[in-house]
Coordinates of C-alpha atoms and ligand atoms in Angstrom, one line a residue:
M825 CA 120.8 191.7 273.6
T826 CA 120.8 190.9 270.1
E827 CA 117.6 189.0 268.9
R828 CA 118.7 185.8 268.0
L829 CA 118.8 184.9 264.6
Q830 CA 116.1 181.9 263.2
A831 CA 115.0 181.4 259.5
P832 CA 112.1 184.0 258.8
R833 CA 108.3 183.1 260.0
G834 CA 107.0 180.2 257.3
T835 CA 110.8 179.2 256.0
F836 CA 112.4 175.9 257.4
D837 CA 116.1 174.5 257.0
V838 CA 116.0 171.9 254.4
L839 CA 118.4 169.7 256.7
P840 CA 120.9 166.4 255.7
E841 CA 118.6 163.9 257.1
D842 CA 115.1 165.5 254.9
W843 CA 117.1 165.0 251.9
D844 CA 117.0 161.4 251.3
A845 CA 113.4 161.6 251.6
R846 CA 113.4 164.8 248.4
T847 CA 116.0 163.2 246.6
A848 CA 113.8 160.3 246.5
L849 CA 110.1 161.6 245.4
E850 CA 112.3 163.7 242.7
H851 CA 113.4 160.9 240.9
R852 CA 110.4 159.3 241.1
A853 CA 108.8 162.4 239.7
R854 CA 111.2 162.6 237.0
D855 CA 111.0 159.4 236.4
L856 CA 106.9 159.5 235.6
L857 CA 107.1 162.4 233.8
E858 CA 109.5 161.9 231.4
S859 CA 108.2 158.6 230.7
A860 CA 105.2 160.3 229.7
G861 CA 107.6 162.5 227.4
Y862 CA 107.4 166.0 229.8
R863 CA 110.8 167.7 229.8
R864 CA 112.4 169.6 232.8
I865 CA 112.3 173.3 232.9
E866 CA 113.0 175.6 235.8
T867 CA 112.2 179.6 235.3
P868 CA 113.9 181.8 237.6
A869 CA 112.6 182.2 241.4
F870 CA 111.5 186.2 240.7
E871 CA 109.8 188.0 237.6
A872 CA 108.3 190.9 236.6
T873 CA 105.2 191.6 238.7
E874 CA 102.6 192.5 236.0
L875 CA 103.3 188.7 234.8
F876 CA 101.3 187.2 238.2
A877 CA 99.5 190.6 238.2
R878 CA 98.1 189.8 234.5
G879 CA 98.4 185.7 234.6
V880 CA 97.2 184.6 238.6
G881 CA 94.5 187.4 238.3
E882 CA 94.2 191.0 239.6
A883 CA 91.5 190.0 242.2
T884 CA 93.1 186.6 243.2
D885 CA 94.0 186.4 247.0
I886 CA 97.7 185.4 245.7
V887 CA 98.3 188.9 243.9
Q888 CA 96.3 190.8 246.4
K889 CA 97.6 189.7 249.4
E890 CA 100.2 187.2 249.4
M891 CA 102.8 188.3 246.5
Y892 CA 106.4 189.2 248.3
S893 CA 107.3 192.0 245.4
F894 CA 110.4 194.5 246.2
D895 CA 112.2 197.6 243.6
D896 CA 115.0 196.3 242.1
G897 CA 116.9 199.3 242.6
G898 CA 115.7 201.0 238.8
G899 CA 112.1 200.9 239.3
R900 CA 110.7 198.0 238.6
S901 CA 108.9 195.9 240.0
L902 CA 109.6 192.3 240.6
T903 CA 108.3 188.9 242.4
L904 CA 109.3 186.5 243.8
R905 CA 107.0 183.3 241.7
P906 CA 103.8 182.5 244.0
E907 CA 103.5 179.8 241.4
G908 CA 105.1 178.4 238.3
T909 CA 102.3 178.2 235.4
A910 CA 102.7 182.1 234.7
P911 CA 106.2 182.0 234.3
I912 CA 106.2 178.6 232.4
S913 CA 103.6 180.3 230.2
R914 CA 106.1 183.8 229.7
A915 CA 108.6 181.3 229.0
Y916 CA 107.0 179.9 226.1
M917 CA 106.7 182.9 224.2
E918 CA 109.8 184.1 225.0
H919 CA 111.6 181.1 223.5
G920 CA 109.3 180.5 220.4
M921 CA 108.2 177.1 221.9
H922 CA 104.6 177.4 220.4
K923 CA 106.2 176.9 216.8
L924 CA 107.6 173.6 218.5
P925 CA 105.4 170.4 217.3
A926 CA 102.3 170.7 219.7
P927 CA 101.8 169.5 222.7
V928 CA 105.1 170.7 224.5
K929 CA 105.0 169.2 227.5
L930 CA 107.6 170.5 230.6
W931 CA 108.0 169.5 234.5
Y932 CA 109.5 171.5 237.3
L933 CA 110.4 171.4 240.7
G934 CA 111.9 174.3 242.7
P935 CA 111.0 176.8 245.5
F936 CA 107.7 178.9 245.3
F937 CA 106.7 182.3 248.1
R938 CA 103.8 183.0 249.2
H939 CA 103.1 185.3 251.9
E940 CA 100.3 183.4 254.0
R941 CA 99.1 182.2 257.3
A942 CA 102.3 179.9 258.2
Q943 CA 100.6 176.9 259.9
A944 CA 101.3 173.2 259.4
G945 CA 101.8 172.3 255.7
R946 CA 101.1 176.1 254.7
Y947 CA 104.7 177.5 254.3
R948 CA 105.9 181.3 253.3
Q949 CA 108.7 179.4 250.8
F950 CA 107.5 175.9 249.9
W951 CA 108.4 173.5 247.1
Q952 CA 106.7 172.2 243.9
V953 CA 106.7 170.1 241.8
G954 CA 104.6 170.7 238.7
A955 CA 103.8 169.1 234.4
E956 CA 102.0 171.4 231.8
A957 CA 101.5 170.8 228.4
L958 CA 101.0 173.7 225.8
G959 CA 99.4 174.0 222.0
S960 CA 96.5 171.0 222.8
D961 CA 93.5 171.3 224.4
D962 CA 93.0 167.0 223.5
P963 CA 91.1 166.1 226.5
A964 CA 93.2 163.0 227.0
L965 CA 95.8 165.6 227.5
D966 CA 93.4 166.6 231.0
A967 CA 93.1 162.9 232.0
E968 CA 96.6 162.0 231.3
L969 CA 97.8 165.0 233.6
I970 CA 95.9 163.7 236.1
V971 CA 96.5 159.7 235.6
L972 CA 100.5 160.6 236.0
L973 CA 100.1 162.9 239.6
H974 CA 97.4 160.0 240.8
T975 CA 100.1 157.5 240.1
L976 CA 102.8 159.8 241.5
L977 CA 100.6 160.6 245.0
D978 CA 100.0 157.4 244.8
E979 CA 103.6 155.6 244.9
L980 CA 104.3 158.1 247.5
G981 CA 102.1 155.9 249.6
V982 CA 99.3 159.5 250.2
R983 CA 96.5 158.3 252.2
D984 CA 93.0 158.8 252.2
L985 CA 93.7 160.4 249.0
R986 CA 90.6 161.9 246.9
L987 CA 90.2 163.3 243.7
L988 CA 87.7 166.3 243.2
L989 CA 87.2 167.3 239.5
S990 CA 85.1 170.1 237.8
S991 CA 84.9 172.3 234.6
L992 CA 84.7 175.9 234.5
G993 CA 83.8 176.4 231.1
Q994 CA 85.1 179.4 228.7
P995 CA 85.0 182.7 230.6
G996 CA 81.5 183.9 228.3
A997 CA 79.7 180.7 229.7
R998 CA 80.8 182.1 233.4
E999 CA 79.8 185.2 232.9
A1000 CA 76.2 184.3 232.0
Y1001 CA 76.9 181.9 235.4
R1002 CA 77.8 184.5 237.5
D1003 CA 74.9 187.4 236.6
Q1004 CA 72.6 184.1 236.9
L1005 CA 74.1 183.5 240.3
K1006 CA 73.7 186.9 241.1
E1007 CA 69.9 186.9 240.6
Y1008 CA 69.4 184.0 242.3
L1009 CA 71.3 185.2 245.2
H1010 CA 69.3 188.3 245.6
A1011 CA 66.2 186.5 245.2
H1012 CA 66.9 184.8 248.6
A1013 CA 69.2 187.5 249.9
D1014 CA 66.8 187.9 253.1
R1015 CA 68.2 183.7 254.4
L1016 CA 71.9 184.7 253.5
S1017 CA 75.1 185.6 255.8
S1018 CA 75.3 189.3 255.9
D1019 CA 78.9 188.7 254.4
V1020 CA 77.4 186.5 251.6
R1021 CA 74.7 189.3 250.9
A1022 CA 77.1 192.2 250.9
R1023 CA 79.8 190.4 248.3
I1024 CA 77.0 189.1 245.9
D1025 CA 77.9 191.6 243.1
L1026 CA 81.7 190.7 243.6
N1027 CA 82.0 187.7 244.2
P1028 CA 78.8 185.6 244.1
L1029 CA 80.2 182.3 244.1
R1030 CA 82.1 182.9 247.4
A1031 CA 79.0 181.9 248.7
F1032 CA 79.6 178.2 248.1
D1033 CA 81.9 178.1 250.7
A1034 CA 79.8 179.6 253.1
D1035 CA 79.7 177.8 256.6
H1036 CA 76.3 179.9 258.0
P1037 CA 73.8 177.6 258.1
G1038 CA 70.7 179.7 256.2
T1039 CA 73.5 180.0 253.1
R1040 CA 74.0 176.3 253.1
E1041 CA 70.5 175.7 253.2
V1042 CA 69.7 178.2 249.9
M1043 CA 72.8 177.0 248.0
K1044 CA 71.7 173.7 248.0
D1045 CA 69.7 174.8 244.9
A1046 CA 71.7 177.4 243.5
P1047 CA 72.0 177.0 239.7
R1048 CA 75.9 175.1 239.3
L1049 CA 78.2 176.5 236.1
I1050 CA 78.1 172.6 235.6
D1051 CA 75.1 172.2 234.4
H1052 CA 75.2 175.6 232.5
L1053 CA 78.2 174.8 229.9
D1054 CA 78.1 175.2 226.4
A1055 CA 78.2 172.0 224.4
A1056 CA 81.5 172.3 223.6
D1057 CA 83.0 172.5 227.1
A1058 CA 80.0 169.7 227.9
E1059 CA 81.4 167.2 225.4
H1060 CA 85.1 168.2 226.8
F1061 CA 84.6 167.3 229.9
A1062 CA 82.6 164.0 229.4
H1063 CA 85.8 163.0 227.1
V1064 CA 87.9 163.9 230.1
R1065 CA 85.3 162.0 232.3
A1066 CA 85.1 158.5 230.1
L1067 CA 89.2 158.6 230.1
L1068 CA 90.0 158.7 233.7
D1069 CA 86.7 155.7 233.6
K1070 CA 89.2 153.9 231.5
A1071 CA 92.0 154.7 233.5
D1072 CA 89.8 153.7 237.0
I1073 CA 90.7 156.5 238.4
A1074 CA 87.9 157.5 241.1
Y1075 CA 86.7 160.9 241.0
E1076 CA 84.0 163.0 242.9
I1077 CA 82.4 165.6 240.4
D1078 CA 82.5 168.7 243.1
P1079 CA 80.7 172.1 241.3
T1080 CA 82.1 174.3 243.7
L1081 CA 85.5 173.6 243.5
V1082 CA 87.4 177.0 243.3
R1083 CA 90.7 177.1 242.5
G1084 CA 92.6 180.3 243.7
L1085 CA 94.2 181.2 240.2
D1086 CA 91.8 183.0 237.5
Y1087 CA 93.3 181.8 234.1
Y1088 CA 91.9 178.8 234.4
T1089 CA 88.7 177.1 231.7
R1090 CA 87.2 174.4 231.4
T1091 CA 89.0 171.4 233.5
V1092 CA 90.2 171.9 236.9
F1093 CA 90.5 168.9 239.3
E1094 CA 92.4 168.8 243.0
F1095 CA 93.7 165.9 245.4
T1096 CA 93.0 166.1 248.8
S1097 CA 94.4 164.4 251.5
E1098 CA 92.0 163.6 255.2
A1099 CA 96.0 163.4 256.2
L1100 CA 96.6 166.7 255.8
G1101 CA 94.2 168.1 258.0
A1102 CA 93.1 172.1 257.3
Q1103 CA 95.8 172.1 254.3
S1104 CA 94.1 169.4 252.4
G1105 CA 94.9 170.4 249.0
V1106 CA 98.1 168.1 248.2
G1107 CA 98.3 168.7 244.4
G1108 CA 95.8 170.8 242.1
G1109 CA 94.8 172.1 238.3
G1110 CA 93.2 172.3 235.4
R1111 CA 93.1 174.0 231.9
Y1112 CA 94.2 177.1 230.7
D1113 CA 93.2 178.0 227.3
G1114 CA 93.7 181.6 227.4
L1115 CA 96.3 182.3 229.7
V1116 CA 99.4 182.5 227.2
Q1117 CA 96.8 185.2 225.1
M1118 CA 96.0 187.1 228.1
L1119 CA 100.0 187.1 228.5
G1120 CA 100.5 188.8 224.5
G1121 CA 101.0 185.4 222.9
P1122 CA 98.5 183.6 220.2
P1123 CA 95.6 181.7 221.5
T1124 CA 97.4 178.5 223.2
A1125 CA 95.8 176.1 225.3
G1126 CA 97.0 174.6 228.3
V1127 CA 96.6 172.5 231.1
G1128 CA 98.9 171.1 233.7
W1129 CA 99.2 170.5 237.8
A1130 CA 101.4 171.3 240.7
A1131 CA 102.2 169.5 243.6
G1132 CA 103.4 170.5 247.1
I1133 CA 106.6 168.7 247.9
E1134 CA 105.8 169.2 251.7
R1135 CA 102.4 168.6 251.9
M1136 CA 103.1 165.4 249.7
L1137 CA 106.1 163.9 252.1
L1138 CA 103.6 164.7 255.3
A1139 CA 101.0 163.0 253.6
G1140 CA 103.0 160.4 252.5
A1141 CA 104.4 156.7 253.6
E1142 CA 107.6 157.1 255.6
A1143 CA 110.2 157.2 253.3
P1144 CA 113.3 155.4 253.5
H1145 CA 116.5 157.4 254.8
G1146 CA 119.6 156.7 255.6
A1147 CA 123.2 158.1 254.6
A1148 CA 124.5 155.3 252.2
P1149 CA 127.0 153.1 254.2
V1150 CA 131.1 154.1 254.4
E1151 CA 133.0 151.5 252.5
L1152 CA 136.2 152.3 253.8
F1153 CA 136.8 154.7 256.5
V1154 CA 140.7 154.9 257.1
A1155 CA 142.0 155.2 260.8
L1156 CA 145.3 156.1 262.4
D1157 CA 147.1 154.1 265.2
D1158 CA 150.7 155.1 266.3
G1159 CA 152.8 155.1 263.5
G1160 CA 150.4 156.6 260.7
R1161 CA 150.6 159.6 259.3
R1162 CA 148.0 161.6 258.0
E1163 CA 149.2 162.4 254.7
D1164 CA 149.2 159.0 254.0
A1165 CA 145.7 158.9 255.1
F1166 CA 144.6 161.3 253.1
A1167 CA 146.1 160.1 250.1
T1168 CA 144.2 156.7 251.0
V1169 CA 140.4 158.3 250.5
V1170 CA 141.6 160.0 247.6
A1171 CA 142.9 156.7 245.9
A1172 CA 139.8 155.5 247.2
R1173 CA 137.6 158.0 246.0
R1174 CA 139.2 157.6 242.6
A1175 CA 138.1 154.3 242.4
G1176 CA 135.2 154.8 243.2
L1177 CA 133.8 153.5 246.7
H1178 CA 132.8 155.8 249.2
A1179 CA 135.4 156.7 251.7
E1180 CA 135.9 158.6 254.6
M1181 CA 138.8 159.1 256.8
E1182 CA 139.3 160.3 260.8
L1183 CA 139.2 164.5 261.6
A1184 CA 138.5 164.5 264.9
G1185 CA 141.5 163.3 266.5
R1186 CA 139.6 160.6 268.1
S1187 CA 142.0 157.0 269.5
L1188 CA 142.2 153.5 267.5
K1189 CA 139.3 152.8 270.2
G1190 CA 137.1 156.1 269.1
Q1191 CA 137.7 155.8 265.3
L1192 CA 136.3 152.0 265.2
K1193 CA 133.3 153.5 267.2
Q1194 CA 132.9 156.3 264.5
A1195 CA 133.5 153.9 261.5
D1196 CA 130.8 151.6 262.9
R1197 CA 128.6 154.4 263.1
L1198 CA 129.1 155.1 259.3
G1199 CA 128.0 151.6 258.6
A1200 CA 131.8 151.0 257.3
R1201 CA 132.0 148.1 255.7
Y1202 CA 135.9 147.9 255.7
V1203 CA 138.3 150.4 257.9
A1204 CA 142.2 150.3 257.3
I1205 CA 143.8 151.1 259.7
L1206 CA 147.4 152.8 259.2
R1207 CA 150.8 152.3 261.4
A1208 CA 154.0 153.4 260.6
Q1209 CA 155.1 151.0 257.6
E1210 CA 152.1 148.0 257.6
A1211 CA 148.6 148.4 257.5
E1212 CA 145.6 146.0 258.5
L1213 CA 142.5 145.8 256.8
R1214 CA 139.8 144.6 259.2
D1215 CA 136.0 143.5 257.7
M1216 CA 133.6 145.1 260.0
S1217 CA 131.1 142.5 259.5
S1218 CA 133.3 139.4 261.1
A1219 CA 135.7 141.6 262.9
E1220 CA 138.7 140.1 261.3
Q1221 CA 141.6 141.5 260.7
E1222 CA 144.4 141.4 257.8
P1223 CA 147.4 142.9 257.0
V1224 CA 148.0 144.5 253.9
V1225 CA 150.7 143.3 251.2
P1226 CA 153.0 146.0 250.4
D1227 CA 153.5 146.6 246.8
E1228 CA 156.6 143.9 245.3
G1229 CA 159.6 145.4 246.1
E1230 CA 158.1 147.9 248.7
D1231 CA 158.8 148.1 252.4
A1232 CA 155.6 150.3 253.3
V1233 CA 152.0 150.1 252.4
S1234 CA 150.7 152.1 249.4
P1235 CA 147.3 153.6 249.5
E1236 CA 146.6 151.3 245.9
A1237 CA 147.9 148.5 248.0
I1238 CA 144.9 149.8 250.5
V1239 CA 142.4 150.3 248.2
S1240 CA 142.9 147.3 246.2
A1241 CA 142.6 144.8 249.5
A1242 CA 139.6 146.7 250.2
L1243 CA 138.2 145.9 246.9
R1244 CA 138.6 142.7 246.9
G1245 CA 136.9 142.3 249.9
L1246 CA 134.3 144.1 248.7
R1247 CA 133.4 141.7 245.6
G1248 CA 133.9 139.0 247.7
V1249 CA 137.4 137.4 245.9
A1250 CA 139.8 136.4 248.5
Ligands
HAM220 P1 98.1 175.9 243.8 O1 96.8 174.7 243.8 O2 97.8 177.3 244.3 O3 98.1 175.8 242.3 O4 99.1 175.1 244.4 C1 99.7 173.8 244.7 C2 99.9 172.8 245.4 O5 101.3 173.2 245.5 C3 98.8 172.9 246.2 O6 97.6 171.8 245.9 C4 99.9 172.7 247.7 O7 100.0 171.3 247.8 C5 101.5 173.4 247.3 N1 101.1 174.6 248.0 C6 100.6 175.9 247.4 N2 100.8 177.0 248.5 C7 100.9 176.1 249.2 C8 101.9 176.9 250.7 N3 101.8 178.0 251.0 N4 102.6 176.1 251.7 C9 103.1 174.6 251.5 N5 102.7 174.1 250.0 C10 101.3 174.6 249.4 C11 99.2 176.1 241.5 O8 100.3 176.6 242.1 C12 98.8 176.1 240.1 N6 100.2 177.0 239.4 C13 99.2 174.7 239.8 C14 98.8 174.7 238.0 C15 99.6 173.9 237.3 N7 97.4 174.9 237.4 C16 97.5 174.7 236.3 N8 99.0 174.5 236.1

């Protein structure tokens, strides 16, 4: 026996009934972002592995454990994109966008790939909508992007939304802080979990995430990066907060907010929703002023976010769905010819109507039932010479009058009759 073929673990089919909600979300995001000056960009689904190793960071979980990498046959390693910020920074350099007036505002929507443990809300192929603004370090851009994501999540009815905010400062200040934190952890090593103790020098920040009671107790008084920002970074962060206050956006300062990507500098943020359970992050981002340069380009400021389509749909209000109703269904009665039915749907579609014809050999009764299921407004019933038009809301049926000088009813005459009915003209 061969194994039954199924979609790979952690992936899913987007079925016809799923598309109304996804399309509505896409249109919302597009309208919102384009009205703030963001223009759409799409980068390839795979890139040179090195782009993510350098951009996202060698030490991150994404690069160490979660990338789908493969040899392209020419000895070159490619990777299915796990995220969009590094590719967009690459495209920004490649197309000389640094010569465009700053800021360059871009948005995207597409599939991304991470080899994560699959569970509700966490997939191996998932979709993101994202926005990036490059070329300016103005705190108004950080605030603008946060407000835009807030608006999108709010419009989608995402429940129990919280906004966590922090600042990581610049790499220099971060290094100095790490040393300070290591010193503090070493001084309290006897009260830490063995796990945290073993990794003090490797990853001291992890201590903030620990569940171990002794460690948690120690971390209450640990030095916090946010209190050790240099003057320029602290001022930048104060500006971002003041602008969010101006926009009436509530946030919580979370000095332990760690995002799983290495490129962040200064502002970082994450929107969470209780509705998502364990996978509470619905969207997040931050500033990445060193990324373009790290990839070999000129010094370039950047800030942006990405939000998971599936998580937004899971945490959002039920979107209205259902296919657009059929305006004209073409049925065949005794003597009616399939060629005429075909010509009639073609003429109706050319006239801009949503039209369908019988394609499963049903009886007339079965055809009327099918038209009803499709929500059809009118049904044209074709016979040998004549045709009738049935108004499905009133069940009234009227003969279609042939064109002058003709015996048989033409497809155009049927479409004209339907159009008159749809427009409410007698
Ligand atoms: P991220 O936080 O890794 O950020 O991902 C953004 C969002 O993508 C998450 O909040 C979540 O909704 C969704 N997501 C991530 N992984 C999965 C998964 N395995 N299954 C389902 N949804 C997932 C970034 O990707 C950054 N590039 C964001 C950014 C843009 N920062 C600056 N600009």
